[in-house]
Coordinates of C-alpha atoms in Angstrom, one line a residue:
Chain A
M162 CA 169.4 -45.7 79.3
N163 CA 171.0 -48.4 80.9
A164 CA 167.4 -50.3 80.6
Y165 CA 167.8 -49.5 76.7
L166 CA 171.6 -51.2 76.5
A167 CA 170.6 -53.8 78.8
L168 CA 167.9 -55.1 76.3
F169 CA 170.0 -54.6 73.7
K170 CA 172.5 -56.7 75.2
V171 CA 170.6 -59.9 75.8
N172 CA 169.0 -59.7 72.6
L173 CA 172.9 -59.3 71.0
L174 CA 173.7 -62.2 73.7
E175 CA 170.7 -64.2 72.8
R176 CA 171.3 -64.4 69.0
L177 CA 174.6 -65.4 69.9
Q178 CA 173.9 -68.9 70.9
Y179 CA 172.8 -70.2 67.6
K180 CA 175.9 -69.0 66.1
W181 CA 175.2 -71.9 63.5
D182 CA 172.1 -69.8 62.5
L183 CA 174.0 -66.9 62.8
F184 CA 176.3 -68.1 60.1
L185 CA 173.7 -68.6 57.7
G186 CA 171.5 -65.7 58.1
G187 CA 174.0 -64.2 56.2
F188 CA 174.2 -66.6 52.9
G189 CA 171.2 -65.2 51.7
T190 CA 173.3 -61.9 51.3
V191 CA 175.8 -63.2 49.6
V192 CA 173.5 -65.2 47.5
Y193 CA 171.4 -62.2 46.8
T194 CA 175.1 -60.1 45.9
F195 CA 176.1 -62.9 44.1
A196 CA 173.3 -63.1 41.8
L197 CA 173.3 -59.4 41.3
F198 CA 177.4 -59.1 40.4
H199 CA 177.0 -60.8 37.7
L200 CA 174.0 -58.8 36.2
W201 CA 176.0 -55.7 36.7
K202 CA 179.5 -57.4 35.3
A203 CA 177.1 -58.3 32.2
I204 CA 175.5 -54.9 31.7
Y205 CA 179.0 -53.3 32.5
S206 CA 180.0 -55.3 29.5
Q207 CA 178.0 -52.7 27.2
S208 CA 177.0 -49.8 29.6
T209 CA 177.6 -48.5 32.9
I210 CA 175.2 -47.3 35.5
G211 CA 175.9 -43.5 36.9
T212 CA 178.9 -42.6 38.1
F213 CA 179.7 -46.2 39.8
T214 CA 182.5 -48.6 38.6
L215 CA 181.6 -52.0 38.8
L216 CA 184.1 -52.8 42.0
A217 CA 181.9 -49.6 43.2
L218 CA 178.5 -51.2 43.1
S219 CA 179.3 -54.4 43.2
W220 CA 180.1 -53.4 46.9
Y221 CA 176.8 -50.7 46.8
T222 CA 174.9 -53.6 46.2
L223 CA 176.2 -55.5 49.4
I224 CA 176.5 -52.3 51.9
G225 CA 172.8 -52.0 50.9
Q226 CA 171.8 -55.4 51.6
V227 CA 173.8 -55.1 54.8
L228 CA 172.0 -51.9 56.1
R229 CA 168.6 -53.3 55.3
S230 CA 169.1 -56.5 57.4
A231 CA 170.8 -54.4 60.2
G232 CA 167.9 -52.3 61.1
G233 CA 164.8 -54.9 61.7
R234 CA 161.3 -55.0 61.1
P235 CA 159.5 -54.3 64.3
V236 CA 155.8 -54.4 62.5
N237 CA 156.3 -58.7 62.4
D238 CA 156.6 -58.2 66.5
I239 CA 154.5 -54.9 67.4
S240 CA 151.4 -56.5 65.6
E241 CA 152.0 -60.2 67.4
Q242 CA 152.0 -58.0 70.5
I243 CA 148.8 -56.3 69.7
Q244 CA 147.0 -59.4 68.3
N245 CA 148.0 -61.2 71.2
G246 CA 147.6 -58.5 73.8
T247 CA 151.2 -58.5 75.3
I248 CA 151.5 -55.4 74.1
V249 CA 150.0 -54.2 77.6
S250 CA 153.0 -55.3 79.3
F251 CA 155.8 -53.5 77.9
L252 CA 152.9 -50.4 77.5
N253 CA 152.8 -50.4 81.6
K254 CA 156.5 -50.2 82.0
P255 CA 158.6 -46.6 82.8
V256 CA 160.7 -47.3 79.5
Q257 CA 159.5 -45.8 76.2
F258 CA 158.0 -48.5 73.4
L259 CA 159.5 -46.7 70.8
Y260 CA 163.2 -47.2 72.1
L261 CA 162.1 -50.4 73.7
Q262 CA 161.9 -51.5 70.4
A263 CA 164.6 -49.9 69.0
S264 CA 167.0 -52.0 71.3
T265 CA 165.4 -55.5 70.9
Q266 CA 165.5 -55.3 67.0
Y267 CA 169.3 -53.6 66.7
G268 CA 170.3 -56.2 69.1
K269 CA 168.5 -58.8 66.7
R270 CA 170.0 -58.3 64.1
L271 CA 173.2 -56.7 64.4
F272 CA 175.3 -60.1 64.7
Q273 CA 173.1 -61.2 61.1
A274 CA 174.4 -57.7 59.3
L275 CA 178.0 -58.4 60.3
S276 CA 177.8 -62.0 59.0
G277 CA 176.3 -60.8 55.9
F278 CA 178.9 -58.3 55.6
L279 CA 181.6 -60.4 56.0
L280 CA 180.8 -63.6 53.8
G281 CA 179.9 -61.1 51.3
G282 CA 183.0 -59.2 51.6
V283 CA 185.3 -62.7 51.2
M284 CA 183.4 -63.3 48.5
L285 CA 183.6 -59.9 46.3
S286 CA 187.1 -59.6 47.0
F287 CA 187.6 -62.8 45.4
L288 CA 185.4 -62.1 42.4
I289 CA 186.5 -58.5 42.1
G290 CA 188.5 -57.1 44.7
F291 CA 188.7 -54.6 47.8
I292 CA 186.4 -51.8 48.3
P293 CA 189.6 -48.4 48.4
L294 CA 188.5 -47.4 51.6
Q295 CA 190.4 -45.1 54.1
L296 CA 190.7 -45.6 57.8
I297 CA 189.6 -42.1 58.7
H298 CA 186.4 -42.3 57.1
L299 CA 185.5 -45.3 59.4
L300 CA 184.0 -43.6 61.6
P301 CA 181.8 -40.8 59.7
L302 CA 180.4 -44.0 57.7
L303 CA 179.8 -46.6 60.6
L304 CA 177.4 -43.0 62.4
I305 CA 175.9 -42.5 59.0
F306 CA 175.1 -46.4 58.6
F307 CA 173.2 -46.1 61.9
L308 CA 171.7 -42.8 61.6
G309 CA 170.5 -44.4 58.1
T310 CA 169.7 -47.9 59.7
Y311 CA 167.6 -45.8 62.4
I312 CA 165.5 -43.8 60.0
N313 CA 163.9 -47.2 58.3
F314 CA 163.8 -48.7 61.8
I315 CA 161.1 -45.2 62.7
L316 CA 159.5 -45.4 59.5
G317 CA 158.7 -49.7 60.2
F318 CA 157.8 -49.0 63.5
S319 CA 155.0 -46.1 62.4
L320 CA 154.0 -48.2 59.9
A321 CA 153.5 -50.9 62.5
T322 CA 151.9 -49.1 64.3
F323 CA 148.8 -49.1 62.1
A324 CA 148.3 -52.9 63.5
F325 CA 146.8 -51.1 66.8
W326 CA 143.7 -49.8 63.9
I327 CA 143.9 -52.8 61.1
E328 CA 144.8 -56.2 63.6
D329 CA 147.8 -57.0 61.1
A330 CA 149.8 -53.8 59.1
R331 CA 152.3 -56.6 57.8
P332 CA 150.6 -56.3 54.1
I333 CA 151.8 -52.4 54.7
H334 CA 155.5 -53.1 55.8
W335 CA 155.5 -55.0 52.0
I336 CA 154.6 -52.5 50.0
Y337 CA 157.2 -49.8 52.4
D338 CA 159.9 -52.6 51.4
K339 CA 159.8 -52.3 48.0
V340 CA 159.1 -48.4 47.8
I341 CA 162.8 -48.8 49.9
F342 CA 164.0 -51.7 46.9
I343 CA 162.9 -49.0 43.9
F344 CA 163.0 -45.6 45.7
G345 CA 165.1 -46.4 48.4
G346 CA 168.4 -47.2 46.0
F347 CA 168.4 -51.1 47.3
L348 CA 168.1 -53.1 43.8
F349 CA 169.6 -50.5 42.1
P350 CA 171.6 -46.9 42.4
L351 CA 168.8 -44.5 42.2
D352 CA 170.8 -43.4 39.2
I353 CA 168.9 -45.9 36.7
L354 CA 165.8 -44.0 37.5
P355 CA 164.5 -41.5 35.3
A356 CA 165.1 -38.0 35.5
G357 CA 161.8 -37.0 37.3
L358 CA 161.3 -40.3 39.7
Q359 CA 164.9 -40.1 40.8
A360 CA 164.7 -36.1 41.5
I361 CA 161.8 -37.1 44.1
S362 CA 163.1 -40.4 45.2
S363 CA 166.5 -38.8 46.4
K364 CA 164.4 -36.3 48.5
L365 CA 162.5 -39.3 50.4
P366 CA 163.6 -40.5 53.6
M367 CA 164.9 -44.1 52.4
A368 CA 167.3 -42.8 50.1
Y369 CA 169.0 -41.7 53.6
F370 CA 168.3 -45.0 54.8
V371 CA 170.7 -47.1 52.0
Y372 CA 171.3 -45.3 48.6
Y373 CA 173.3 -41.9 49.8
P374 CA 174.8 -44.3 53.1
A375 CA 176.1 -47.0 50.6
K376 CA 176.8 -44.0 47.9
L377 CA 179.2 -42.4 50.9
A378 CA 180.6 -45.9 51.4
V379 CA 182.1 -46.5 47.5
Q380 CA 182.4 -42.9 46.7
F381 CA 183.1 -40.9 50.2
S382 CA 183.3 -37.5 50.3
W383 CA 183.4 -34.7 52.8
P384 CA 180.6 -32.7 50.8
L385 CA 178.6 -35.6 50.8
F386 CA 179.1 -36.9 54.0
W387 CA 177.1 -33.3 55.6
Q388 CA 175.1 -33.4 53.2
I389 CA 173.9 -36.9 54.1
I390 CA 174.0 -36.2 58.1
G391 CA 171.9 -33.3 57.4
G392 CA 169.1 -34.7 55.9
Q393 CA 169.4 -37.6 58.1
A394 CA 168.8 -35.1 61.2
I395 CA 165.8 -33.6 59.9
Y396 CA 163.6 -37.0 58.9
I397 CA 165.1 -38.5 62.1
L398 CA 163.4 -35.6 63.9
V399 CA 160.2 -35.4 62.0
L400 CA 159.7 -39.1 62.4
T401 CA 160.1 -39.7 65.4
L402 CA 157.4 -36.8 66.4
L403 CA 155.7 -38.5 63.9
A404 CA 156.3 -41.9 65.5
H405 CA 155.1 -40.6 69.0
Y406 CA 152.1 -39.3 67.6
L407 CA 151.2 -42.8 66.1
L408 CA 151.6 -44.8 68.8
R409 CA 149.8 -42.3 71.7
R410 CA 146.8 -42.5 69.6
G411 CA 147.4 -46.0 68.7
T412 CA 147.0 -47.1 72.1
K413 CA 143.8 -45.0 72.7
N414 CA 142.3 -47.3 70.2
L415 CA 143.9 -50.3 71.8
S416 CA 141.3 -52.7 74.0
V417 CA 142.3 -55.4 75.1
N418 CA 140.8 -58.4 77.2
G419 CA 141.7 -61.0 79.7
G420 CA 144.8 -60.8 82.4
Chain B
M43 CA 142.1 -91.4 41.7
G44 CA 141.1 -91.8 45.5
Y45 CA 144.4 -89.7 45.8
L46 CA 143.2 -87.1 43.3
R47 CA 140.0 -86.9 45.2
F48 CA 141.4 -86.5 48.6
I49 CA 143.3 -83.5 47.3
K50 CA 140.5 -81.6 45.5
T51 CA 138.7 -82.3 49.1
Y52 CA 141.4 -80.2 50.6
V53 CA 141.6 -78.1 47.9
L54 CA 138.2 -77.1 48.1
L55 CA 138.2 -77.0 51.6
N56 CA 141.3 -74.3 51.2
I57 CA 139.3 -72.1 49.8
S58 CA 136.0 -72.2 51.6
T59 CA 138.7 -71.7 54.3
A60 CA 140.0 -68.6 52.2
M61 CA 136.6 -67.0 51.5
E62 CA 135.3 -67.6 55.0
Y63 CA 138.0 -64.6 56.2
R64 CA 137.4 -63.1 52.6
L65 CA 138.7 -59.7 53.4
N66 CA 141.6 -61.0 54.5
F67 CA 142.1 -62.9 51.4
F68 CA 142.0 -60.5 49.2
L69 CA 144.4 -58.4 51.0
Q70 CA 146.7 -60.7 51.3
S71 CA 146.4 -61.2 47.2
F72 CA 146.0 -57.7 46.1
F73 CA 149.1 -56.7 48.4
M74 CA 151.0 -59.7 47.0
I75 CA 150.4 -58.0 43.3
L76 CA 151.7 -54.7 44.7
N77 CA 154.6 -56.4 46.3
N78 CA 155.3 -58.1 42.9
V79 CA 154.8 -55.4 40.5
A80 CA 158.1 -53.8 41.9
F81 CA 159.9 -56.3 40.5
I82 CA 158.8 -55.7 37.7
L83 CA 159.4 -52.0 38.0
F84 CA 163.3 -52.9 38.5
W85 CA 163.5 -54.5 35.0
Y86 CA 161.4 -51.6 33.3
F87 CA 163.7 -49.3 34.9
L88 CA 167.0 -51.3 33.2
F89 CA 166.1 -51.6 30.5
G90 CA 165.2 -48.3 30.2
T91 CA 168.8 -48.1 28.9
L92 CA 169.6 -51.4 27.7
D93 CA 168.1 -53.5 24.9
S94 CA 169.2 -56.6 26.3
I95 CA 171.5 -58.2 28.4
N96 CA 173.4 -61.4 27.6
G97 CA 170.8 -62.0 24.6
W98 CA 168.3 -61.7 27.0
G99 CA 165.8 -58.8 26.9
L100 CA 162.8 -57.2 29.0
Q101 CA 160.2 -59.8 27.9
D102 CA 162.7 -62.6 29.1
F103 CA 163.4 -61.8 32.2
V104 CA 159.7 -60.6 32.9
G105 CA 158.8 -64.0 31.7
L106 CA 161.1 -65.1 34.3
F107 CA 159.7 -63.7 37.2
G108 CA 156.1 -64.6 35.5
F109 CA 156.8 -68.4 35.8
A110 CA 158.5 -68.2 39.3
A111 CA 155.6 -65.9 40.9
L112 CA 153.1 -68.4 39.0
S113 CA 155.1 -71.6 40.3
F114 CA 155.5 -70.1 43.1
G115 CA 151.4 -69.1 43.8
I116 CA 150.6 -72.5 42.8
N117 CA 152.9 -74.2 45.9
A118 CA 151.5 -71.6 48.0
F119 CA 148.4 -71.9 47.7
F120 CA 147.8 -75.4 47.4
F121 CA 150.6 -76.8 48.8
G122 CA 150.8 -73.9 51.7
N123 CA 153.3 -76.9 53.5
W124 CA 155.9 -77.0 51.3
T125 CA 158.3 -74.8 53.7
R126 CA 156.9 -75.9 56.3
V127 CA 157.9 -79.9 56.1
G128 CA 161.5 -79.8 58.1
E129 CA 159.3 -77.9 61.1
I130 CA 157.0 -80.2 61.5
I131 CA 159.2 -83.5 61.5
V132 CA 161.0 -81.4 64.0
N133 CA 158.0 -80.6 66.0
G134 CA 156.9 -84.1 65.8
E135 CA 153.8 -82.9 64.1
L136 CA 154.0 -86.1 61.5
D137 CA 152.3 -88.4 64.3
F138 CA 148.8 -87.0 62.8
Y139 CA 149.9 -87.8 58.9
L140 CA 151.4 -91.0 60.0
S141 CA 148.5 -92.2 61.3
L142 CA 146.0 -91.5 58.7
P143 CA 145.3 -94.4 55.7
K144 CA 146.7 -91.2 52.6
D145 CA 150.3 -90.8 51.1
E146 CA 152.2 -88.6 54.0
L147 CA 153.9 -86.2 51.9
S148 CA 150.5 -85.5 49.9
H149 CA 148.6 -85.1 52.6
I150 CA 151.4 -82.7 54.5
L151 CA 151.2 -80.3 51.4
V152 CA 147.7 -79.8 51.0
S153 CA 146.9 -79.6 54.9
K154 CA 147.3 -76.0 54.5
S155 CA 147.2 -73.2 52.3
S156 CA 148.2 -69.8 51.8
F157 CA 146.4 -66.9 50.8
S158 CA 148.7 -64.4 49.1
G159 CA 149.6 -67.5 46.7
F160 CA 146.5 -66.6 44.9
G161 CA 148.1 -62.9 44.5
D162 CA 151.0 -64.6 43.0
M163 CA 149.6 -67.4 40.8
I164 CA 147.1 -64.1 39.3
F165 CA 150.4 -61.6 39.3
G166 CA 151.7 -64.7 37.3
I167 CA 149.5 -65.2 34.8
V168 CA 148.5 -62.1 34.3
I169 CA 152.3 -60.5 33.4
L170 CA 152.8 -63.4 31.4
L171 CA 149.8 -62.8 28.9
L172 CA 150.4 -59.5 28.6
F173 CA 153.8 -60.2 27.6
Y174 CA 153.7 -63.2 25.4
P175 CA 151.5 -63.8 22.3
I176 CA 148.6 -66.3 23.3
T177 CA 149.4 -69.2 21.0
L178 CA 148.2 -72.7 21.9
T179 CA 151.9 -73.5 22.0
N180 CA 152.9 -70.4 24.4
V181 CA 149.5 -71.4 26.6
L182 CA 150.6 -74.9 26.7
I183 CA 154.0 -73.8 27.9
F184 CA 152.8 -71.2 30.5
V185 CA 150.5 -74.2 31.8
L186 CA 152.4 -77.3 32.0
G187 CA 155.8 -75.4 32.2
S188 CA 154.3 -73.6 35.6
L189 CA 153.1 -77.1 36.6
A190 CA 156.4 -78.4 36.2
G191 CA 158.0 -75.9 38.0
A192 CA 155.9 -75.7 41.1
L193 CA 156.4 -79.5 41.0
I194 CA 160.5 -79.5 41.1
W195 CA 160.5 -76.2 43.5
A196 CA 157.8 -78.1 45.9
H197 CA 160.0 -80.8 46.1
L198 CA 163.4 -79.2 46.2
L199 CA 162.7 -77.1 49.2
V200 CA 160.8 -80.7 50.7
F201 CA 163.7 -82.6 50.2
A202 CA 165.7 -79.9 52.0
G203 CA 162.8 -80.0 54.8
T204 CA 163.5 -83.9 54.7
L205 CA 166.6 -83.6 55.9
S206 CA 165.9 -82.7 59.4
F207 CA 165.1 -86.5 60.0
W208 CA 168.7 -86.7 60.0
L209 CA 170.1 -83.3 61.2
G210 CA 167.1 -82.6 63.6
E211 CA 166.6 -78.1 64.0
S212 CA 168.0 -77.2 60.8
S213 CA 165.8 -73.9 60.0
G214 CA 169.1 -72.2 59.4
F215 CA 170.0 -74.6 56.5
F216 CA 166.5 -74.9 55.0
Q217 CA 166.5 -70.2 55.0
S218 CA 169.1 -70.3 53.1
L219 CA 168.3 -73.1 50.4
S220 CA 165.0 -71.3 49.8
H221 CA 166.6 -68.2 49.9
L222 CA 168.9 -69.6 47.0
T223 CA 165.6 -71.1 44.9
H224 CA 164.3 -67.5 45.2
V225 CA 166.8 -65.4 43.7
F226 CA 168.1 -68.3 41.6
T227 CA 164.4 -68.7 39.3
S228 CA 164.6 -65.2 38.6
Y229 CA 167.5 -64.6 37.1
P230 CA 169.2 -65.9 33.5
S231 CA 170.7 -68.9 33.8
E232 CA 173.6 -67.1 31.0
L233 CA 174.4 -64.4 33.6
F234 CA 176.6 -67.1 35.3
P235 CA 179.8 -68.4 34.7
A236 CA 179.9 -72.6 33.8
I237 CA 180.4 -74.4 37.0
I238 CA 176.6 -72.9 38.8
K239 CA 175.1 -73.5 35.5
M240 CA 176.1 -77.1 35.8
V241 CA 175.0 -77.2 39.7
F242 CA 171.8 -75.4 39.2
F243 CA 171.2 -77.4 36.0
F244 CA 172.2 -81.1 37.1
I245 CA 172.5 -81.1 40.8
F246 CA 170.0 -78.7 42.6
P247 CA 167.6 -78.4 39.2
V248 CA 166.6 -74.7 40.5
F249 CA 166.9 -73.3 36.5
F250 CA 164.7 -76.1 35.1
I251 CA 161.8 -74.1 37.4
T252 CA 161.8 -71.1 35.0
N253 CA 164.6 -70.8 33.1
V254 CA 163.5 -73.7 30.6
N255 CA 160.2 -72.2 30.2
V256 CA 161.4 -69.2 29.1
F257 CA 164.5 -71.2 26.7
L258 CA 160.9 -72.9 25.2
L259 CA 159.3 -69.7 24.4
R260 CA 162.4 -68.2 22.6
D261 CA 163.0 -71.2 20.5
F262 CA 161.1 -73.9 21.4
Q263 CA 163.4 -77.2 21.2
W264 CA 161.8 -80.9 21.8
I265 CA 165.1 -81.5 24.0
W266 CA 164.2 -79.0 26.9
V267 CA 160.7 -80.3 27.0
V268 CA 162.1 -83.7 27.6
G269 CA 164.6 -82.9 30.0
L270 CA 162.3 -80.9 32.4
V271 CA 159.6 -83.9 32.0
I272 CA 163.2 -86.3 33.5
V273 CA 164.1 -83.8 36.1
T274 CA 160.9 -83.2 37.3
F275 CA 160.2 -87.1 38.0
L276 CA 163.2 -87.2 39.1
V277 CA 163.4 -84.7 41.6
V278 CA 159.7 -85.9 43.2
A279 CA 160.6 -89.5 42.8
L280 CA 163.9 -89.2 44.6
T281 CA 162.3 -86.7 47.3
R282 CA 159.8 -89.1 47.9
F283 CA 162.5 -91.6 48.4
V284 CA 164.5 -89.7 50.8
F285 CA 161.2 -88.9 52.8
K286 CA 160.2 -92.8 53.2
R287 CA 163.5 -93.4 54.2
G288 CA 163.9 -90.7 56.6
I289 CA 160.0 -92.0 58.2
R290 CA 161.9 -95.0 60.0
R291 CA 164.6 -92.6 61.8
Y292 CA 161.3 -90.6 63.1
E293 CA 160.7 -90.4 66.7
S294 CA 157.1 -89.3 67.9
G295 CA 157.1 -86.2 70.1
N296 CA 153.8 -87.7 71.6
L297 CA 152.4 -84.8 70.5
V298 CA 149.2 -83.7 71.4
T299 CA 147.2 -81.4 69.3
S300 CA 143.7 -80.5 67.6
R301 CA 142.7 -79.8 64.1
I302 CA 140.3 -77.0 63.7

């Protein structure tokens, strides 16, 4: 456990060396939230989306973006490590490659996500107001956020292991990214989808990564909290087993030349 | 004429490189098309319950995205280094281009090609042809509008990259501006307050990349054509002027590379 924490800390501190870049890293979240806020505002002048108010939907958009940026994209690193063979130096160490990657990705992304949240939050507070949040809900929300981003990490990791067979798994990850956009509730809440698609997508693991956590943040209720945490626990268990299985099969397929 | 032949040679070389790795080329193009379909689905679902947003219908929103994909694809495929100018300056890779007799900026831009850009181009063309009637005027707007949009977009990002002559390492700043152009090319200017419209029409003219083309398809007015021509000319000329000035400040990194 100490090794993973140390790696997390190293990556976190490394990112802190580039303060200006860290600040600008959150700028993308601000621009995107700004554009979508104006889109929602135009729509709300004539209609509504699900049970969301304009204030709730604007903050939902921001939180969705922050969650997506927090979990990282292991596919880039893993594809590269498999292509150039450096993955061997991680696999022959007495640490689990899965958790080693998780520590690295969270360390790399945490401050960027926070920067996006702070900048975007200030902007939204000026544009429409602050989201009413009770202090007692903060810890349960942070837990849900962490588990949600972990589901995204494990899914991304599992897809990245395809690089053992096809060398570059990034194109597969593009598609996964877009599935999150539409069926994970990233671009808009699932309430916009037609009833059939809504029923299916609300059961997918991606919904437990963006849609439910972001919805909980703007419409907190304890029954919703317990429903989300139950779903997240099941998906984390199943997906972790899957990730370990794929990694084991993939490493058998690995062939590295040279030293 | 000599420059056109030079650019044509590079384009043909890039295409033959793409064909050398044709499976990768077709895979990347295919996945990029799928990637873009997701955004069309977004508008499709959104307009399931709405007729229009601020007077813009599904066709207009899809038109914006079609032009964005087409212009982006043109730049990515034909001018693949459009996002790397700052990096080339900072890494000292400019020496190679300075030592040759051709225009440095044109040479930099055409000397790389991104395969996925081909998928973007195909997607943009198909989407525009599917969602708009095929008339001579419309086809002229598709072709000339996307070319003008591509030129403006490429030169705005080259301008941002060129600032590295003065700022040094500024990839974070560049990424932010690049992200900004991506977002504002995909949304109608009508959504935004007057101050934003003013900035993105007249100061950093991102709205001329896609919005003006959709204006022309909705209601053809010569004033927009004149505006598009003037802005394209100004952005290209200003960027080239700033790049030439920047070269005077360039300090070689004595980087020795081999180009295979």
